[in-house]
Coordinates of C-alpha atoms and ligand atoms in Angstrom, one line a residue:
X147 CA 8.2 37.8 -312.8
X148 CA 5.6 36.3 -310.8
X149 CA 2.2 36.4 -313.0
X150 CA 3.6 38.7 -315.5
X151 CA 4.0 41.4 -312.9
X152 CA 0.4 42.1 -312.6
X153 CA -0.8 42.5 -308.7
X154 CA -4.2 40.6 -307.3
X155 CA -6.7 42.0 -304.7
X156 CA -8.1 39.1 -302.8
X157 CA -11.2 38.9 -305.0
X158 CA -9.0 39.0 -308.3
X159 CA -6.8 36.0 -307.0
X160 CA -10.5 34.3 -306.1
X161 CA -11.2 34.8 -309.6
X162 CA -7.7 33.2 -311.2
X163 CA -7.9 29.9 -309.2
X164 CA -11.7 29.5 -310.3
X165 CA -9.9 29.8 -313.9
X166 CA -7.8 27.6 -313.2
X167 CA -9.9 25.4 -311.9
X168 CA -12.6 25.6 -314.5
X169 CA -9.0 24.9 -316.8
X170 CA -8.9 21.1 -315.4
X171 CA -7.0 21.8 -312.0
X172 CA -8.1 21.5 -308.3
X173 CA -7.3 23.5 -305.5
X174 CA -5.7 20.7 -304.0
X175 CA -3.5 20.3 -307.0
X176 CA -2.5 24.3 -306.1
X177 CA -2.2 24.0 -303.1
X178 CA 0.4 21.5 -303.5
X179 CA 2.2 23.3 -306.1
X180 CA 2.2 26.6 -303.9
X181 CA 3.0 24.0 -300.6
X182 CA 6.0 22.5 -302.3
X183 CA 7.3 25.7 -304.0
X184 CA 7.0 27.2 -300.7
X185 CA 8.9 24.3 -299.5
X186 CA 11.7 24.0 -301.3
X187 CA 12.5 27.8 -301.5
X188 CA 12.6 27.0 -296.9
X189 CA 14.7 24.2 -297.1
X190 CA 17.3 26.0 -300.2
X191 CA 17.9 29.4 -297.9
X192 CA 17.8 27.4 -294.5
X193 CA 18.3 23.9 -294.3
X194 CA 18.0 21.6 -291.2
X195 CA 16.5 24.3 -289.3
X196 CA 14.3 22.9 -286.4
X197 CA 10.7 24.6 -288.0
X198 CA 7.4 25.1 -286.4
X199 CA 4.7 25.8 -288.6
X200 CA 1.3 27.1 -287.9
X201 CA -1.6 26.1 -289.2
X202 CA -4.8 28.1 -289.5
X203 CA -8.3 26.8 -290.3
X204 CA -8.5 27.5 -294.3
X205 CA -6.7 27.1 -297.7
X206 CA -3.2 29.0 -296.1
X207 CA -3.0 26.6 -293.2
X208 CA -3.5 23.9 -296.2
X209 CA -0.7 25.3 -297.7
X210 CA 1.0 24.5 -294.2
X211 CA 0.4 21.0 -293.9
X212 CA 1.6 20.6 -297.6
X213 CA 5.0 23.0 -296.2
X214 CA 5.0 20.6 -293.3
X215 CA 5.1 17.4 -295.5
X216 CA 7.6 18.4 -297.6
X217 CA 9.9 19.4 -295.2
X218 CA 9.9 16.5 -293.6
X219 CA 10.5 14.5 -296.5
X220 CA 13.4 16.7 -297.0
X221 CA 14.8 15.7 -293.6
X222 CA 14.1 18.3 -291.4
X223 CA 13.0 18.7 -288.0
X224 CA 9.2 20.2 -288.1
X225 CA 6.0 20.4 -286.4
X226 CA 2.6 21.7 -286.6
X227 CA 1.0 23.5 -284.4
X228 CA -3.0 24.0 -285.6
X229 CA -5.0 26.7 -284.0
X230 CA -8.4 24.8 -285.2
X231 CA -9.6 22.1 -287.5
X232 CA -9.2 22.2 -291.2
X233 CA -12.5 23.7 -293.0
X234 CA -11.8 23.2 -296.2
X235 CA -12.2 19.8 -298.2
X236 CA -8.5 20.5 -299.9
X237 CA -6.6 21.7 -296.5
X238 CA -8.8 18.0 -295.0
X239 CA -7.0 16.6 -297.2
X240 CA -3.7 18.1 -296.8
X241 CA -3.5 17.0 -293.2
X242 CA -4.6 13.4 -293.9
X243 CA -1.6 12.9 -295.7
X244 CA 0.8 14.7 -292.8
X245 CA 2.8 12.0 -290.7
X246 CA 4.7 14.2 -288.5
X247 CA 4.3 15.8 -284.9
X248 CA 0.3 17.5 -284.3
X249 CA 0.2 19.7 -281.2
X250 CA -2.4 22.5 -280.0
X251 CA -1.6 25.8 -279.2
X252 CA -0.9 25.1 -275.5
X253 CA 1.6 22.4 -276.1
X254 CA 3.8 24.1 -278.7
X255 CA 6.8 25.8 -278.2
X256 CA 8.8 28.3 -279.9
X257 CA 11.3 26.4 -282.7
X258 CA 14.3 28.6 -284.3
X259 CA 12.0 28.9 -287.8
X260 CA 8.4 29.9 -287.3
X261 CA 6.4 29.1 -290.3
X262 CA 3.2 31.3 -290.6
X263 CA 0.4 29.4 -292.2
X264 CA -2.6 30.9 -290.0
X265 CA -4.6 33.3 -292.4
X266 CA -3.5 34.7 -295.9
X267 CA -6.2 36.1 -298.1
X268 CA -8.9 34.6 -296.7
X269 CA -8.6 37.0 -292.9
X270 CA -11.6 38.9 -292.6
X271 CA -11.0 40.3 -288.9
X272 CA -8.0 40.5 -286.7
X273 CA -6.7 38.0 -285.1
X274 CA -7.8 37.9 -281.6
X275 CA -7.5 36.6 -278.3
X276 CA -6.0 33.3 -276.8
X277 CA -4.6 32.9 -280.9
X278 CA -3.1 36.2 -281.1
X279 CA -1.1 35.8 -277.9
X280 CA 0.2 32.3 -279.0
X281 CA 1.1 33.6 -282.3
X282 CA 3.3 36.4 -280.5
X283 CA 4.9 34.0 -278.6
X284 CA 5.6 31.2 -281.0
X285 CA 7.2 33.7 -283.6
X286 CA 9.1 36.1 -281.0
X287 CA 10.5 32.9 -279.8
X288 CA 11.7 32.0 -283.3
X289 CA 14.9 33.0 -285.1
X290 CA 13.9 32.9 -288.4
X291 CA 10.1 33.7 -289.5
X292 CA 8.9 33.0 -292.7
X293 CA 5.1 34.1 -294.3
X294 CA 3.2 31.9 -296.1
X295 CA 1.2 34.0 -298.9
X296 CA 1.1 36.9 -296.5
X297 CA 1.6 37.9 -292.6
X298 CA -1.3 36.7 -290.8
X299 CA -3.0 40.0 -289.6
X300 CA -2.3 42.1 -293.4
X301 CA -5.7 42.9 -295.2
X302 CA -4.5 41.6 -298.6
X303 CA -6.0 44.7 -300.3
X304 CA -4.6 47.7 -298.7
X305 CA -1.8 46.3 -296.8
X306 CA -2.9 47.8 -293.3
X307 CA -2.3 45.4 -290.3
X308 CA -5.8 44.6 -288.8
X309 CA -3.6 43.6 -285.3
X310 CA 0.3 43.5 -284.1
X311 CA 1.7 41.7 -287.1
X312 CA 5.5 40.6 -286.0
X313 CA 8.6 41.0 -288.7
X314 CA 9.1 38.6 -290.8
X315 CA 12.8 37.8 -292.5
X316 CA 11.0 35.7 -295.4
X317 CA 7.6 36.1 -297.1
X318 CA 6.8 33.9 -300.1
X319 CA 4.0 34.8 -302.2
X320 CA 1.8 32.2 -303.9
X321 CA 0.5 32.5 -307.3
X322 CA 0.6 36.1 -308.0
X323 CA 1.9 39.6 -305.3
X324 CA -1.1 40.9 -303.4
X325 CA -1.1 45.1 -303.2
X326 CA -0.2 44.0 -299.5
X327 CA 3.1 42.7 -300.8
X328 CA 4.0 46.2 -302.0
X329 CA 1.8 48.6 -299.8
X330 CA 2.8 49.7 -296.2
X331 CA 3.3 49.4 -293.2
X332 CA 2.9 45.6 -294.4
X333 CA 5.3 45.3 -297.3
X334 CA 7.8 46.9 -294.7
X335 CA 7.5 44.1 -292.6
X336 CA 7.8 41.3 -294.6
X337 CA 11.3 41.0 -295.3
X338 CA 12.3 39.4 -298.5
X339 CA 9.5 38.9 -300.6
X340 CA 10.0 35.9 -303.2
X341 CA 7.0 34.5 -305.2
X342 CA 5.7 30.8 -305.8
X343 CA 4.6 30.1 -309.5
X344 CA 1.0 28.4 -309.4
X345 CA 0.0 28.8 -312.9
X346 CA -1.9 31.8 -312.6
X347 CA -1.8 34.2 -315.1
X348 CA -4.4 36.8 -314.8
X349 CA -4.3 40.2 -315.6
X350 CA -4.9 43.0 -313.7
X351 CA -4.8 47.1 -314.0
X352 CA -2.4 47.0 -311.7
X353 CA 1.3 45.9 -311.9
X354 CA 4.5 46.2 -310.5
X355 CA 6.4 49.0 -312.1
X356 CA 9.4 47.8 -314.6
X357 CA 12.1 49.1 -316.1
X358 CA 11.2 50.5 -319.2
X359 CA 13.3 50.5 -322.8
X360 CA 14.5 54.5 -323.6
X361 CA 15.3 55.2 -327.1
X362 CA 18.7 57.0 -327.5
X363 CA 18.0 59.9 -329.7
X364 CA 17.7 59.6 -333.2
X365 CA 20.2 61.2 -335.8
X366 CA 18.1 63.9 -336.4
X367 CA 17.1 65.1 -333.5
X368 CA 18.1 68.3 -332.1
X369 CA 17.8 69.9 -328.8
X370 CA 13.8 71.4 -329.3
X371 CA 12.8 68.0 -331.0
X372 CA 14.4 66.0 -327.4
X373 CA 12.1 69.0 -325.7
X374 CA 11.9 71.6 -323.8
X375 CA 11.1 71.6 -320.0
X376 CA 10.5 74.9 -318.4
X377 CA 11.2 75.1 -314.7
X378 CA 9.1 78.1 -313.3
X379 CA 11.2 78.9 -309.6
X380 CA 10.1 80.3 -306.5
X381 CA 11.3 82.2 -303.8
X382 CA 13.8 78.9 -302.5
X383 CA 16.1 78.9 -305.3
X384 CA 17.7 76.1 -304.8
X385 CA 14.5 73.4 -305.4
X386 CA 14.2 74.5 -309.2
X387 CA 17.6 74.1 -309.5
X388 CA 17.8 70.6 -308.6
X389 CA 14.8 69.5 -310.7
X390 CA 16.5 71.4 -313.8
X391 CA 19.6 69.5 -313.1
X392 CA 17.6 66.4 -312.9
X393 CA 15.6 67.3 -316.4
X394 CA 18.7 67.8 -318.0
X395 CA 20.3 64.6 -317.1
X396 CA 17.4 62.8 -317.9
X397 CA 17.1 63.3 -321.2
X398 CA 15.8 67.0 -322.0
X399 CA 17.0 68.4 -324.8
X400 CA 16.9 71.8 -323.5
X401 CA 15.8 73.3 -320.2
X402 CA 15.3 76.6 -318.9
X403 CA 14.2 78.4 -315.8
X404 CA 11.9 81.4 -315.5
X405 CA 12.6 83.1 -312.6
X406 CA 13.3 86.5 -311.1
X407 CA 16.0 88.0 -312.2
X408 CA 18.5 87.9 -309.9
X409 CA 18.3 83.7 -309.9
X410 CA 21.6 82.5 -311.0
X411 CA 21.8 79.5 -313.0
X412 CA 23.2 76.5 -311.9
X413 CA 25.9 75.7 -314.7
X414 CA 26.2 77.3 -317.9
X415 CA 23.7 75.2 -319.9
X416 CA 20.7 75.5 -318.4
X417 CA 19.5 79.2 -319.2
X418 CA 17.5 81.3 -317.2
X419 CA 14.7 83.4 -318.7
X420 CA 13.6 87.0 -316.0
X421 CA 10.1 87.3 -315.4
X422 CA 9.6 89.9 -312.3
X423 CA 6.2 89.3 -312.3
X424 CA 3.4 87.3 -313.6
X425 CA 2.6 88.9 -316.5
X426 CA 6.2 88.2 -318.0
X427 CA 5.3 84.7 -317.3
X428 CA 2.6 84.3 -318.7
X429 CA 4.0 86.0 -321.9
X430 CA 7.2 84.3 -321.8
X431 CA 5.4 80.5 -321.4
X432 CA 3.8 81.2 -324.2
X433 CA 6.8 80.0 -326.2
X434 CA 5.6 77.2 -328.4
X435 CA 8.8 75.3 -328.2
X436 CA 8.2 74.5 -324.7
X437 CA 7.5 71.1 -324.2
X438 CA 6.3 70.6 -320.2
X439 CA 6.5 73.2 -317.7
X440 CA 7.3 72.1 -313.8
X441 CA 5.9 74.5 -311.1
X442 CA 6.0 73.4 -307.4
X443 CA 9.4 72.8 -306.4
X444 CA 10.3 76.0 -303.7
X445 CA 7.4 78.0 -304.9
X446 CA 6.3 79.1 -301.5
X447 CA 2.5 79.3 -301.0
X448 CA 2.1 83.3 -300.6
X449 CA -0.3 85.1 -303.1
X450 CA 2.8 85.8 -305.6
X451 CA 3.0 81.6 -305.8
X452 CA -0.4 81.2 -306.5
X453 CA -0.7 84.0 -309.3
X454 CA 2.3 82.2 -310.6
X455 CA 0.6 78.8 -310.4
X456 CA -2.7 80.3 -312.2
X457 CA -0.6 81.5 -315.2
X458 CA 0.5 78.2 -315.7
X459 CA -2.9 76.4 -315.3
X460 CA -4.4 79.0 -317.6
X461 CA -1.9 77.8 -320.3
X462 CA -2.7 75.3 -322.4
X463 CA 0.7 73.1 -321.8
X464 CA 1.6 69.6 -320.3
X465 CA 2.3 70.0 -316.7
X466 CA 4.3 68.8 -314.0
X467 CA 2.8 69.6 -310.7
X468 CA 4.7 69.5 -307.4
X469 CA 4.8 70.1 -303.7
X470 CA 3.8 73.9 -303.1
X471 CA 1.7 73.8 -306.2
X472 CA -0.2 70.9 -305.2
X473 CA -0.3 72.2 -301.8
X474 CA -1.7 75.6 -303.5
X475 CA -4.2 73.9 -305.6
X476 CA -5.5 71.6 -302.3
X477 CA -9.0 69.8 -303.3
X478 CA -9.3 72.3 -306.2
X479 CA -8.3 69.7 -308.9
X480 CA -11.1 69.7 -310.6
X481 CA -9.5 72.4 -312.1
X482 CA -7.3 70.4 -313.9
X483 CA -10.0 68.2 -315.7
X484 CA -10.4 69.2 -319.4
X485 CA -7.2 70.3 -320.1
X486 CA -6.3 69.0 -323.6
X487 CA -2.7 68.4 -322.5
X488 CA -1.6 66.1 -319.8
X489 CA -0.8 66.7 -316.0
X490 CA 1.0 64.7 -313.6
X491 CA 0.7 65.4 -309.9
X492 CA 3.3 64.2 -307.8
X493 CA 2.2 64.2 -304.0
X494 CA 3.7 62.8 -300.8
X495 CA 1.7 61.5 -298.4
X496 CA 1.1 65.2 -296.5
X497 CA 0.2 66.8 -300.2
X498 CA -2.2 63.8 -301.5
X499 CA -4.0 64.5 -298.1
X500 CA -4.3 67.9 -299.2
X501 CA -5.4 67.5 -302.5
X502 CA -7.8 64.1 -301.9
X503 CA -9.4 65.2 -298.3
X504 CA -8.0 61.5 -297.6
X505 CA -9.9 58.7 -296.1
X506 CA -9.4 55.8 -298.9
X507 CA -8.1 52.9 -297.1
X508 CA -5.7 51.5 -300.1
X509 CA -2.9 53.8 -301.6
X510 CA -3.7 52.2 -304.7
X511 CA -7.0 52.7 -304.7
X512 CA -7.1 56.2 -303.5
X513 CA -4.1 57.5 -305.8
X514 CA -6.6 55.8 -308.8
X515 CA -9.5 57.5 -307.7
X516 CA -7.7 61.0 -307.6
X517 CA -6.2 60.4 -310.9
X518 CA -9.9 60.4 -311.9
X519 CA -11.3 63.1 -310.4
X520 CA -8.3 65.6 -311.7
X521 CA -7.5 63.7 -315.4
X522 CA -4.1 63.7 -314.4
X523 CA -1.5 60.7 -313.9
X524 CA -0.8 61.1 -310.1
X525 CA 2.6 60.1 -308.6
X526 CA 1.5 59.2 -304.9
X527 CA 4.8 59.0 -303.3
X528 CA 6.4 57.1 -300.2
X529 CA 8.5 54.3 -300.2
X530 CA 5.5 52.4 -301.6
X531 CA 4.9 55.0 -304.9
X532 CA 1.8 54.3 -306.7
X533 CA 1.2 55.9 -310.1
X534 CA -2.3 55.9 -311.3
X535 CA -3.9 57.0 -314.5
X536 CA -7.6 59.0 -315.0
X537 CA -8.5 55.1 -316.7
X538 CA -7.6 53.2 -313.9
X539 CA -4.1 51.6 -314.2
X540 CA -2.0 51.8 -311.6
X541 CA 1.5 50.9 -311.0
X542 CA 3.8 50.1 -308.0
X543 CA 7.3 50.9 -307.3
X544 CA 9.6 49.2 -305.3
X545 CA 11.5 50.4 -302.5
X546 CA 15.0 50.0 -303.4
X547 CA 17.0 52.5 -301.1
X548 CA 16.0 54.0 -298.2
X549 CA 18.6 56.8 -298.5
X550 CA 16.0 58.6 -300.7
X551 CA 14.0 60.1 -298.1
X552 CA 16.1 63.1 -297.8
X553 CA 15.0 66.4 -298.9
X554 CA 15.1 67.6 -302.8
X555 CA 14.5 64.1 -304.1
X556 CA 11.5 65.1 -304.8
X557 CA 12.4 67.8 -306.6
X558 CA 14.6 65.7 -309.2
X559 CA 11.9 63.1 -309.9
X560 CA 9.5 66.2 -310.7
X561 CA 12.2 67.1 -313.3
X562 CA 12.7 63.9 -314.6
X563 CA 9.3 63.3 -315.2
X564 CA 8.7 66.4 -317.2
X565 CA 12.3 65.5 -319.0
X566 CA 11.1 61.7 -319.7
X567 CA 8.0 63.4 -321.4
X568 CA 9.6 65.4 -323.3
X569 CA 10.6 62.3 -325.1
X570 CA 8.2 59.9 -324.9
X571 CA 5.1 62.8 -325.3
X572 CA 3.1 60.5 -322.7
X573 CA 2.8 61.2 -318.9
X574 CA 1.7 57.5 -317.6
X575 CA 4.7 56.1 -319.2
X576 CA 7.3 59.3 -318.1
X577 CA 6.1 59.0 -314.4
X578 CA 7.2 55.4 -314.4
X579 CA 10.3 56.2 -316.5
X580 CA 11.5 58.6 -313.9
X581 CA 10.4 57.0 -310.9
X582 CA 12.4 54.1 -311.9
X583 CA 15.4 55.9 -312.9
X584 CA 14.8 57.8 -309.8
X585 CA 15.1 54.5 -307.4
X586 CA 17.9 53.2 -309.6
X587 CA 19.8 56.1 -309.4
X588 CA 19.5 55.9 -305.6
X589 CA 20.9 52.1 -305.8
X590 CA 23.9 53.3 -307.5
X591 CA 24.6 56.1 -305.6
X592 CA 24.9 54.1 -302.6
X593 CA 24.6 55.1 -298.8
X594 CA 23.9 58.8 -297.7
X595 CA 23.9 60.5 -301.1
X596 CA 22.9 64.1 -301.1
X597 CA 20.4 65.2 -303.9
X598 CA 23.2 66.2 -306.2
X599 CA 25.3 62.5 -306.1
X600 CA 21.8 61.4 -306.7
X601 CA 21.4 63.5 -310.1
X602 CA 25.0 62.4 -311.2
X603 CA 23.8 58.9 -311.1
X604 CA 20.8 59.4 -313.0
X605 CA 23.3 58.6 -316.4
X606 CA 24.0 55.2 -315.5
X607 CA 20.8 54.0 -314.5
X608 CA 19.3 55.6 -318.3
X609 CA 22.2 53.2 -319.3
X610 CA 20.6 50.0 -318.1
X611 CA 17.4 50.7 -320.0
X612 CA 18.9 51.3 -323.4
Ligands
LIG75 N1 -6.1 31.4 -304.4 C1 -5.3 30.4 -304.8 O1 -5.1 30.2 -306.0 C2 -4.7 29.5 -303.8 C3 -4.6 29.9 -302.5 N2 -4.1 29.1 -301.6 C4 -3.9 29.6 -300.2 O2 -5.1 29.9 -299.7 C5 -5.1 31.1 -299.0 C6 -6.5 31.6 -299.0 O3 -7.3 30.6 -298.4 P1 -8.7 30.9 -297.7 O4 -9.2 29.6 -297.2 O5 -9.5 31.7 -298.6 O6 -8.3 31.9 -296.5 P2 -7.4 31.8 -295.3 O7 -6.7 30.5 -295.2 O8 -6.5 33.0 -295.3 O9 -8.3 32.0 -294.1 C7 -9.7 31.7 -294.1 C8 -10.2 31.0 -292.9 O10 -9.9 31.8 -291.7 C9 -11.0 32.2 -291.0 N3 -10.7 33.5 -290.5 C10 -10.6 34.7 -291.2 N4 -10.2 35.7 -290.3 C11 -10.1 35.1 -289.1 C12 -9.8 35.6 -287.8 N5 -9.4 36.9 -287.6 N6 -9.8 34.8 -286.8 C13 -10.1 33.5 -286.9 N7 -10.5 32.9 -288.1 C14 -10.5 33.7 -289.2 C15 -12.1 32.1 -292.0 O11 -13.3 31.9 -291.3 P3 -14.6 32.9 -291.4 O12 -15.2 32.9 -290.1 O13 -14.1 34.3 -291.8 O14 -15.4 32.3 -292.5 C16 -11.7 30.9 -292.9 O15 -12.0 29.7 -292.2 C17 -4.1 31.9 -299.7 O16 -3.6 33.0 -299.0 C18 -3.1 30.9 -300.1 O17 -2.2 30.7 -298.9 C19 -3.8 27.7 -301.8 O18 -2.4 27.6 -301.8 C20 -4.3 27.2 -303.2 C21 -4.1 28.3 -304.3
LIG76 K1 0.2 33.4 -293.5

């Protein structure tokens, strides 16, 4: 995986080539590994393909001169088109050595692949005027369009568009993914996203998330020593349901839910324990076998949900916090700082607003900086999850099926999170467990699942990670 996994801000990529460089190479030397990496990943997925490439002023338009050469060499048909001069010595030197067709903005014309070699890291504004509406035109024009390093347009940090970005079929990443290459509305974009080996290897807090090894359980363990996740329900029945289904499947050895009672269980394993009010709760979590309690799922928000959601803060037990909870504890999560047992948090977009007050440009830095201020491992959903620590690791999911924004997803990822830390006692690593079971499961199931295919899927992806 592309630099061990681990994901450069602008700066941190800065840093790496200035390593390497200090290490005996050159940024020419880089820029024509990353130019004929580029190059040959173009001609293997679309050969003979009359290209265009475009060339900005810095060390991504060098890349394009390097794309250019190579190409040619290769036998296609390709041109440059340069929006200004070179200002850099390496991306000088990069067009010295290109023998092919030169022409300025007003000359070109849109070729069936559009090569986008104007900015990468290096934008520090949009793009503007006279080059913005050439840019639009050469790659509508196009049938294929491929992104050098990134989109011209993305802020490399944070992934926002700083002007009308168009879609891309093909973006190839050099030396190591940027959070852009993960983070909306640019990673969605980009189409496929393939990465360039340069030789960096730098490391960084934040990585892509991976699948993770899960022990089978051991000969001796028995269904309190797997754990026990307590499911506290709410007034919509059928949300705590799904995320006991989900905790069960995932690897729980036991799971109950405390509920009113007239709540029927969902099959004849998972047991439900009465509590008509909150005293019974409280008494009734006080059960030393329980191993993580998850509160949030069809809670409700009234005053009954709330007392509810103090009893469980109140006790001194890992935590699984989810949508009505979070929305009930809004920007009080300082409330949640020392605990001496872990929390995770896991917030959509609408319930990280709530609980953050928003304004952070970067869903990787804003999901960090709330895992700070609340000591708990936050799971800042979206098609682009982040999952950040109180220390300041982060970790990025992948989309992988779209079909998962359907309602009660969420609800089984809370319950496979608590189930996951049943077993592995650490909430950093069971957020990442789950989510990626979570988006495997999704990929198995297939098109249009409903939340229960989902759960019966959840089997086969624990499979892969044995
Ligand atoms: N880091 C590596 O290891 C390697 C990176 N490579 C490639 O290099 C780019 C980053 O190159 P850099 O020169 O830093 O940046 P860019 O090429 O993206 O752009 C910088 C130039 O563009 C000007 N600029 C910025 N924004 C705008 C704008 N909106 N309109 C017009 N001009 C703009 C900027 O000028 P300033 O006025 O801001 O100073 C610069 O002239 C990286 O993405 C890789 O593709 C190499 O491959 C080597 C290894
Ligand atoms: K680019």
């Amino acid at each position: 995986m592309l630099n061990n996994g681990h994901i450069l801000t602008a700066a941190e990529m800065q840093e790496a080539e200035q390593h390497l460089i200090a290490n005996g190479s050159s940024v020419i030397a880089l820029m024509d590994r990353a130019g004929s990496g580029a190059a040959d990943y173009i001609w293997r997925t679309a050969p003979h393909i009359p290209t265009l490439v475009i060339c900005g002023p810095g060390n991504n338009g060098g890349d394009g001169y390097v794309i250019a050469q190579a190409l040619l060499e290769k036998g296609a048909i390709v041109k440059i088109v340069a929006s200004a001069e070179p200002s850099t010595d390496a991306a000088k030197t990069a067009k010295s050595l290109w023998q092919g067709v030169m022409l300025s903005l007003e000359e070109a014309e849109p070729e069936m692949q559009f090569v986008d070699c104007l900015f990468g890291t290096g934008l520090t504004r949009p793009v503007s005027g006279n080059l913005l509406k050439h840019y639009h035109r050469l790659s509508n024009g196009a049938q294929r369009r491929v992104a050098i390093d990134l989109p011209s347009g993305i802020e490399t940090d944070t992934g926002s568009r700083l002007n009308e970005v168009s879609n891309y079929d093909l973006t190839i990443a050099l030396g190591a993914y940027k959070p852009a290459h993960y983070l909306n509305p640019a990673a969605a974009l980009m189409g496929d996203r393939v990465g360039v080996d340069i030789g960096v290897r730098s490391v960084s807090q934040t990585k892509l998330l991976a699948r993770r090894t899960i022990a089978e359980p051991g000969k001796t363990d028995h269904k309190y020593s797997r754990g026990l996740v307590a499911i506290v329900a709410g007034p919509m029945k059928g949300a705590a349901k799904l995320s006991a289904l989900a905790a069960q499947r995932s690897g729980a050895g036991y799971v109950k839910i405390f509920a009113g009672s007239d709540f029927e269980s969902p099959n004849h394993s998972i047991v439900t324990v009465p509590c008509d009010d909150v005293k019974q709760l409280r008494a009734k979590l006080a059960d030393e076998r329980i191993g993580v309690i998850v509160i949030g799922p069809g809670l409700g928000r009234d005053s009954n949900a709330k007392q509810l959601l103090d009893a469980v803060l109140e006790i001194e037990k890992p935590v699984v916090l989810d949508a009505d909870a979070l929305m009930l504890l809004g920007d009080e999560v300082h409330r949640l700082q020392g605990r001496s047992s872990p929390v995770a948090m896991t917030p959509h977009s609408g319930e990280f607003a709530a609980l953050s007050g928003g304004g952070e440009s970067s869903k990787i830095y804003a999901s960090v900086k709330l895992a700070a201020q609340s000591g708990a491992v936050v799971v800042h959903k979206g098609s682009d999850t982040v999952i950040a620590n109180p220390m300041g690791d982060a970790v990025v999911a992948q989309q992988t099926s779209n079909w998962l924004s359907t309602a009660g997803t969420g609800d089984i990822l809370a319950g496979m999170i608590a189930a996951r830390f049943t077993n592995e006692k650490d909430m950093f690593l069971a957020a990442q467990q789950g989510q990626w079971l979570h988006s495997r499961a999704a990929s198995l199931a297939g098109p249009s699942f409903s939340p229960e295919i989902l759960i019966d899927h959840i089997a086969k992806a624990i499979q892969e990670c044995l």
